[in-house]
GROMACS .gro file of C-alpha atoms in nm:
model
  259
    1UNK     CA    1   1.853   1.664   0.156
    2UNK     CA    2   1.760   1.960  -0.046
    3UNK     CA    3   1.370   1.928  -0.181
    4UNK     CA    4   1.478   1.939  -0.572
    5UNK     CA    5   1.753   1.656  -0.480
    6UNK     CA    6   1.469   1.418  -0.303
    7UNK     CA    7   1.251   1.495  -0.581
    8UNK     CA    8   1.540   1.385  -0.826
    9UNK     CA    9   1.577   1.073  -0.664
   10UNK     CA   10   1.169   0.997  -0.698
   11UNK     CA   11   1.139   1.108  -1.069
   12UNK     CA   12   1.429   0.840  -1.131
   13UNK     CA   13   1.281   0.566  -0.917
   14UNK     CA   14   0.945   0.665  -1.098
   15UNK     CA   15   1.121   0.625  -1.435
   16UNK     CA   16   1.273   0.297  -1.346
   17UNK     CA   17   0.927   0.182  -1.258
   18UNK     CA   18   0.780   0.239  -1.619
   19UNK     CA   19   0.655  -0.007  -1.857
   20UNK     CA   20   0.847  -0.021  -2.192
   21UNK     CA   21   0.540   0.139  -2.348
   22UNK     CA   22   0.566   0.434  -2.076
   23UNK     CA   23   0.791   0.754  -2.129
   24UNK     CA   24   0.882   1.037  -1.878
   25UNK     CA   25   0.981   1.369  -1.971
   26UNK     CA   26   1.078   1.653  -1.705
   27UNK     CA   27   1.283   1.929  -1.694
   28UNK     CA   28   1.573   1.987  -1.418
   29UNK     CA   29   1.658   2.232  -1.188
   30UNK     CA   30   1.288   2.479  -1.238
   31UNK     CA   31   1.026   2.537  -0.998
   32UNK     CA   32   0.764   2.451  -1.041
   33UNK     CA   33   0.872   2.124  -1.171
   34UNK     CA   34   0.661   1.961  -1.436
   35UNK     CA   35   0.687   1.588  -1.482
   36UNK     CA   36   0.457   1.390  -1.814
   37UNK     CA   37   0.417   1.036  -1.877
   38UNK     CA   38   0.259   0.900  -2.170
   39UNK     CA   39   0.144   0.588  -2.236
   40UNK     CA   40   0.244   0.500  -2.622
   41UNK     CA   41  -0.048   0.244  -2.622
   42UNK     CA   42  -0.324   0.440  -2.446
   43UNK     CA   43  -0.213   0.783  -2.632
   44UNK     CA   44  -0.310   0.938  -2.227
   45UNK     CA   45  -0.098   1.133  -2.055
   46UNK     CA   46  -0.031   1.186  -1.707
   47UNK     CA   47   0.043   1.577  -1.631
   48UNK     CA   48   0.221   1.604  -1.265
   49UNK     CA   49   0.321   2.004  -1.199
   50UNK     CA   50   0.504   2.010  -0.832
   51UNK     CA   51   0.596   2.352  -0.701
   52UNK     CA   52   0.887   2.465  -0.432
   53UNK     CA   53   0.668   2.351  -0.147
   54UNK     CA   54   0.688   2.003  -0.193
   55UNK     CA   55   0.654   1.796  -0.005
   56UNK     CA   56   0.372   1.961   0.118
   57UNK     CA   57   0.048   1.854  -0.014
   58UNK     CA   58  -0.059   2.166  -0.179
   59UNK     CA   59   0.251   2.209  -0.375
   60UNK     CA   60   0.115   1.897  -0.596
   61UNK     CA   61  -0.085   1.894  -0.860
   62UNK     CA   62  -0.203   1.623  -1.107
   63UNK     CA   63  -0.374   1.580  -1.463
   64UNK     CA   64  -0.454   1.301  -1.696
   65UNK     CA   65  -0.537   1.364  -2.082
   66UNK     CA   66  -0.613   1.165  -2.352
   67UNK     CA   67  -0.838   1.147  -2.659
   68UNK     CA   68  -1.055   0.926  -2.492
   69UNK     CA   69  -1.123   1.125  -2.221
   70UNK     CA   70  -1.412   1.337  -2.249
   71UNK     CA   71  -1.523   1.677  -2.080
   72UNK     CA   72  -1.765   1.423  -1.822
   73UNK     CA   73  -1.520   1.176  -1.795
   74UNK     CA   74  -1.214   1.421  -1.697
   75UNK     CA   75  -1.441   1.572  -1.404
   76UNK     CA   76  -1.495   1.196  -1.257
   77UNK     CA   77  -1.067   1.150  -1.321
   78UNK     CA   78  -1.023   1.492  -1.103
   79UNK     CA   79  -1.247   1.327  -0.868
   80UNK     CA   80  -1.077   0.975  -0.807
   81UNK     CA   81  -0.708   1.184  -0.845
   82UNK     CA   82  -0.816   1.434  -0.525
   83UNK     CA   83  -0.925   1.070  -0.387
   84UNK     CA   84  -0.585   0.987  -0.454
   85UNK     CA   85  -0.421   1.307  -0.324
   86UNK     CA   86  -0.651   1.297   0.006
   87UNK     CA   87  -0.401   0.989   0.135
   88UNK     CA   88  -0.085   1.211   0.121
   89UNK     CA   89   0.142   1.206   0.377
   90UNK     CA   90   0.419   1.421   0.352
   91UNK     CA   91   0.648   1.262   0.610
   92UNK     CA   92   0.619   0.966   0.394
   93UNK     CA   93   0.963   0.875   0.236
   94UNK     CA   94   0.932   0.900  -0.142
   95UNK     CA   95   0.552   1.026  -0.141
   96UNK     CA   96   0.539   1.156  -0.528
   97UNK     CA   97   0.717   0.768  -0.584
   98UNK     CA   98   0.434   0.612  -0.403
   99UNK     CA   99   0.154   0.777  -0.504
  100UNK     CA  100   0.233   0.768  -0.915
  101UNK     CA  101   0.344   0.373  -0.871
  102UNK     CA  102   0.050   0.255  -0.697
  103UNK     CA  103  -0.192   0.491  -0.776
  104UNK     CA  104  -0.148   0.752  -1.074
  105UNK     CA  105   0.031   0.502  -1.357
  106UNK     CA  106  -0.252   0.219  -1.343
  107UNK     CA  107  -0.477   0.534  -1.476
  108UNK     CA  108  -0.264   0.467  -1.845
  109UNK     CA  109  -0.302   0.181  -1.908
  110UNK     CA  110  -0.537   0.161  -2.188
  111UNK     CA  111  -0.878  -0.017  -2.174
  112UNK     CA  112  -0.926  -0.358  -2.340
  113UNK     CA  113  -1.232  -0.481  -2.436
  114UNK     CA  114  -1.373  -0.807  -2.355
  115UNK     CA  115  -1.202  -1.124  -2.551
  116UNK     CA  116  -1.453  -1.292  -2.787
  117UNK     CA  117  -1.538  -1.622  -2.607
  118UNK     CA  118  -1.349  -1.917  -2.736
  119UNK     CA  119  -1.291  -2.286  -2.693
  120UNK     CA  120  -0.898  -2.353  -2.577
  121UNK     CA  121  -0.709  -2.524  -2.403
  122UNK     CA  122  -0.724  -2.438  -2.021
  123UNK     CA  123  -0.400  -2.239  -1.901
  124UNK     CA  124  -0.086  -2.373  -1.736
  125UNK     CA  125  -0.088  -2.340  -1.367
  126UNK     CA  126   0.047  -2.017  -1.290
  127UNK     CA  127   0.397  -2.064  -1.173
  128UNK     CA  128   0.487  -2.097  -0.770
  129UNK     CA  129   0.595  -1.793  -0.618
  130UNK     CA  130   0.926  -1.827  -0.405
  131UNK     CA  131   1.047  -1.594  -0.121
  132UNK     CA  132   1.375  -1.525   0.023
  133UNK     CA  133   1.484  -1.312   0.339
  134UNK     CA  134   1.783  -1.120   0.436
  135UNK     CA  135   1.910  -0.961   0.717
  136UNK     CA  136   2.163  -0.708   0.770
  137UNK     CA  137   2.366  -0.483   1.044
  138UNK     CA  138   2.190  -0.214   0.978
  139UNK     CA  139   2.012  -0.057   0.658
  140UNK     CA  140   2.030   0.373   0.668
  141UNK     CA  141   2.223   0.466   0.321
  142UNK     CA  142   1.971   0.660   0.101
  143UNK     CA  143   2.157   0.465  -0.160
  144UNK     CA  144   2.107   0.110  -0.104
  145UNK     CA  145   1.709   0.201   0.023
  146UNK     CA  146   1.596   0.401  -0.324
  147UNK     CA  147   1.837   0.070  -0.492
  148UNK     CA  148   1.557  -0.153  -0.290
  149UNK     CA  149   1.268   0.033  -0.435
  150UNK     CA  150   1.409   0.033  -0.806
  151UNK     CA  151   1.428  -0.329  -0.792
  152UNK     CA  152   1.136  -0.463  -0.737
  153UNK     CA  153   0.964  -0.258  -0.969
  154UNK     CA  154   1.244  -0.385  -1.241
  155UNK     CA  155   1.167  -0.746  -1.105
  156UNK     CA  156   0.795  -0.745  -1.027
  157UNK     CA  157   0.866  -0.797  -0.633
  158UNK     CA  158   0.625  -0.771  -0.333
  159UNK     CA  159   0.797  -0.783  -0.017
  160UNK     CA  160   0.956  -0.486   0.242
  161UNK     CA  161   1.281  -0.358   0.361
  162UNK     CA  162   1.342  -0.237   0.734
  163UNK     CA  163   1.517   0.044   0.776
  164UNK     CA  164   1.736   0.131   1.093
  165UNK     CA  165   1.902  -0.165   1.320
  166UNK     CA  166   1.885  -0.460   1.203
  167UNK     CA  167   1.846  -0.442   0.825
  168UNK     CA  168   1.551  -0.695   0.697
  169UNK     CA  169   1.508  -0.769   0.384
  170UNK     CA  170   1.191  -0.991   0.245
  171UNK     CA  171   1.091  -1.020  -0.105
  172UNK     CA  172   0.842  -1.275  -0.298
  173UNK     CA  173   0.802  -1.353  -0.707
  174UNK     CA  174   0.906  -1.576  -0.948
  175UNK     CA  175   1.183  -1.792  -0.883
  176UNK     CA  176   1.457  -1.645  -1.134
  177UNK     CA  177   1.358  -1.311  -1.070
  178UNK     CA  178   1.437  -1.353  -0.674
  179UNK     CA  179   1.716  -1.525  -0.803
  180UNK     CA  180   1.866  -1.223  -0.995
  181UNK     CA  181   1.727  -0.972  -0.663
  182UNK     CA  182   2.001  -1.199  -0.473
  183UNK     CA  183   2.255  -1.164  -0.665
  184UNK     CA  184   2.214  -0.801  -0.693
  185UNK     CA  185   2.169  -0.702  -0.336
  186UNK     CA  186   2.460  -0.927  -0.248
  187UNK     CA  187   2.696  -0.731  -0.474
  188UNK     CA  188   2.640  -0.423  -0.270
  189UNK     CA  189   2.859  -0.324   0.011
  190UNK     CA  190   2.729  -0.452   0.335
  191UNK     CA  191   2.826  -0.486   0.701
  192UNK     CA  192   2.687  -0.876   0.841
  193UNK     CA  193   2.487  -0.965   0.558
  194UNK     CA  194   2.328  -1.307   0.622
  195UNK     CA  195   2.075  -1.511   0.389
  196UNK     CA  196   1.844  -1.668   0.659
  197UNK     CA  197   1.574  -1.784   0.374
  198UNK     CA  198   1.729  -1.890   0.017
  199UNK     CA  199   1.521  -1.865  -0.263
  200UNK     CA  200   1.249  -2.126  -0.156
  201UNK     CA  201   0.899  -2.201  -0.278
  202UNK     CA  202   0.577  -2.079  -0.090
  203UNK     CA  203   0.265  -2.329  -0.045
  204UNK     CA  204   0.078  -2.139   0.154
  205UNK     CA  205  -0.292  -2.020   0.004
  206UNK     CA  206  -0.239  -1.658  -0.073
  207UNK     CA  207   0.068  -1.701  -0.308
  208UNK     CA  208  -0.124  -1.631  -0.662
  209UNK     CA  209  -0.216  -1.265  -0.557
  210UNK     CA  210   0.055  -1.169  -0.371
  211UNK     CA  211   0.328  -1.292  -0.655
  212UNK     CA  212   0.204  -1.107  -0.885
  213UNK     CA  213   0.253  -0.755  -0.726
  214UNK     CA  214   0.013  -0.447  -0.858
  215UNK     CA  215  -0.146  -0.453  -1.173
  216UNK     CA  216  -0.187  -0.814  -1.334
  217UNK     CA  217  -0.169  -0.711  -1.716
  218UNK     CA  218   0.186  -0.555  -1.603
  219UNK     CA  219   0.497  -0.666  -1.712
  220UNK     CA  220   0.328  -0.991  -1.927
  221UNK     CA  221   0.110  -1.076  -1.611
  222UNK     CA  222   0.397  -1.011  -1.347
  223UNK     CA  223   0.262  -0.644  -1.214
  224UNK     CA  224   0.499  -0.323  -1.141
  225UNK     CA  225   0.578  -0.484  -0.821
  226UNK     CA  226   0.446  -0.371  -0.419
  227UNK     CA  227   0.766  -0.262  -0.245
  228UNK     CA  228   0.728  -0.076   0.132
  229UNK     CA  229   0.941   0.044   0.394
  230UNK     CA  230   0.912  -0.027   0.758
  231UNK     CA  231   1.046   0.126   1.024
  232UNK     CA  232   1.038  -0.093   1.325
  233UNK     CA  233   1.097  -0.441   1.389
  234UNK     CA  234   0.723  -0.487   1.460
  235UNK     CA  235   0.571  -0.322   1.138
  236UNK     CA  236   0.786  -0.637   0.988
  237UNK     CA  237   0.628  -0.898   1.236
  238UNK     CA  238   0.253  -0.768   1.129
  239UNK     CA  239   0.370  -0.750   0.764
  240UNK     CA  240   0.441  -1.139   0.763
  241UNK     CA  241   0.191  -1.194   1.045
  242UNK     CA  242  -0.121  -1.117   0.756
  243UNK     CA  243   0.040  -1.379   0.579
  244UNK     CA  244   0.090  -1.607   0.787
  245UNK     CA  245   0.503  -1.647   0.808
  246UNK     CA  246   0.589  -1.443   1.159
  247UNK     CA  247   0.748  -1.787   1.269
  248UNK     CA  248   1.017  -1.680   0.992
  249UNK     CA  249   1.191  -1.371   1.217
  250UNK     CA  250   1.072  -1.555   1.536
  251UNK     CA  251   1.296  -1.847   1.427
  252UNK     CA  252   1.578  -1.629   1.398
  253UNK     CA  253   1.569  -1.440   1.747
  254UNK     CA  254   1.423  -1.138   1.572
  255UNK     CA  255   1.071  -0.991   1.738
  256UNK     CA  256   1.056  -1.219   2.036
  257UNK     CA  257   0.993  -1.060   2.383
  258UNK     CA  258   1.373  -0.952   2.419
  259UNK     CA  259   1.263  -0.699   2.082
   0.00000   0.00000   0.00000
């Protein structure tokens, strides 16, 4: 795939990924490409200029600007951006996609000062997270794996997708929205598609954080969502191995010593 076609298909999984007070603007088909995202609350803006390199490192560049950011305070936001820049790895599918979601958009969102103490009523319990996993023949369309990415972000999802032979598909968040994920994913065209989780409830002790996907104040408290892509069956195991749910492919004949 041509460079200005890949980059196409990031600045529109990027632009599904905004909050409704976000706004992306960038011109097609010019090198060097110039992408800006403003944050309607915040009034900052985040500059990203990408030249006919990419995706090599060098060929990106990235600015923040905003009223409230003075001449001191811009020098420390170059700093933590080359921080930012330092992790890139071009091989990386949808690099510019990964970087701006879980790095360069939390830099808009604008700062709130501290509530006023007050006497109320303590909060519901947050609600459970559920989880559901998938598994298919195989997962390589470009299609269905960029339709993955867009999805969670629209549904504040944390979970993976394995690429190659078999297709796995695991995803965690509020009940209805895992419900809707389902429904989509099942309407797309697929060869063996088989629901080895439902849409179940997790107990386990790590289910408040991980539900809730990056950024907290996101999305009324749901986050932008934390969706990867592995590439082997045992970058899956280790995935639900930190928390504590390998027996889920294991149960299914999928990592065992035969893998």
């Amino acid at each position: 795939m041509a460079a200005s076609e890949t980059l196409d298909a990031e600045i529109e999984l990027i632009a599904s990924s905004l909050l409704p007070e976000e706004s992306l603007s960038s011109p097609p088909l010019s090198w060097p490409r110039e992408i800006a995202i403003v944050n309607a609350e915040s009034q900052r803006t985040l500059h990203i200029r990408i030249a006919e390199e990419y995706p090599k490192r060098q060929a990106v560049t990235v600015e923040v600007k905003g009223n409230d950011i003075g001449r001191d305070a811009a020098a420390e936001w170059s700093k933590r951006i080359n921080g930012f820049l330092d992790s890139w790895e071009e091989s990386e599918d949808f690099p510019l996609y990964q970087l701006a979601t879980t790095h360069l958009l939390p830099l808009l969102a604008p700062e709130t000062a501290p509530p006023a103490p007050k006497i109320t009523a303590p909060p519901p319990p947050p609600p459970i997270p559920h989880h559901a996993l998938l598994t298919s023949h195989h997962l390589l369309s470009s299609t269905k794996r960029k339709n993955f990415l867009a999805l969670s972000s629209q549904l504040s999802l944390v979970g993976f997708s394995k690429v190659g032979h078999p297709g796995i598909y695991y995803a965690v968040g509020d009940k209805d929205d895992l419900e809707e994920w389902m429904r989509e994913v099942k309407s797309w065209n697929w060869l063996a598609l088989r629901v080895r989780v439902g849409v179940e409830p997790i107990r386990d002790a790590e289910v408040e954080l991980e539900g809730r996907g990056k950024e907290s104040g996101a999305r009324g408290g749901k986050g932008r969502g934390d969706w990867v892509e592995l590439k082997k069956i045992g970058d899956a195991l280790e995935w639900l191995k930190k928390r504590g749910r390998e027996q889920m492919l294991l149960d299914i004949g999928i990592g065992g010593s035969s893998e």
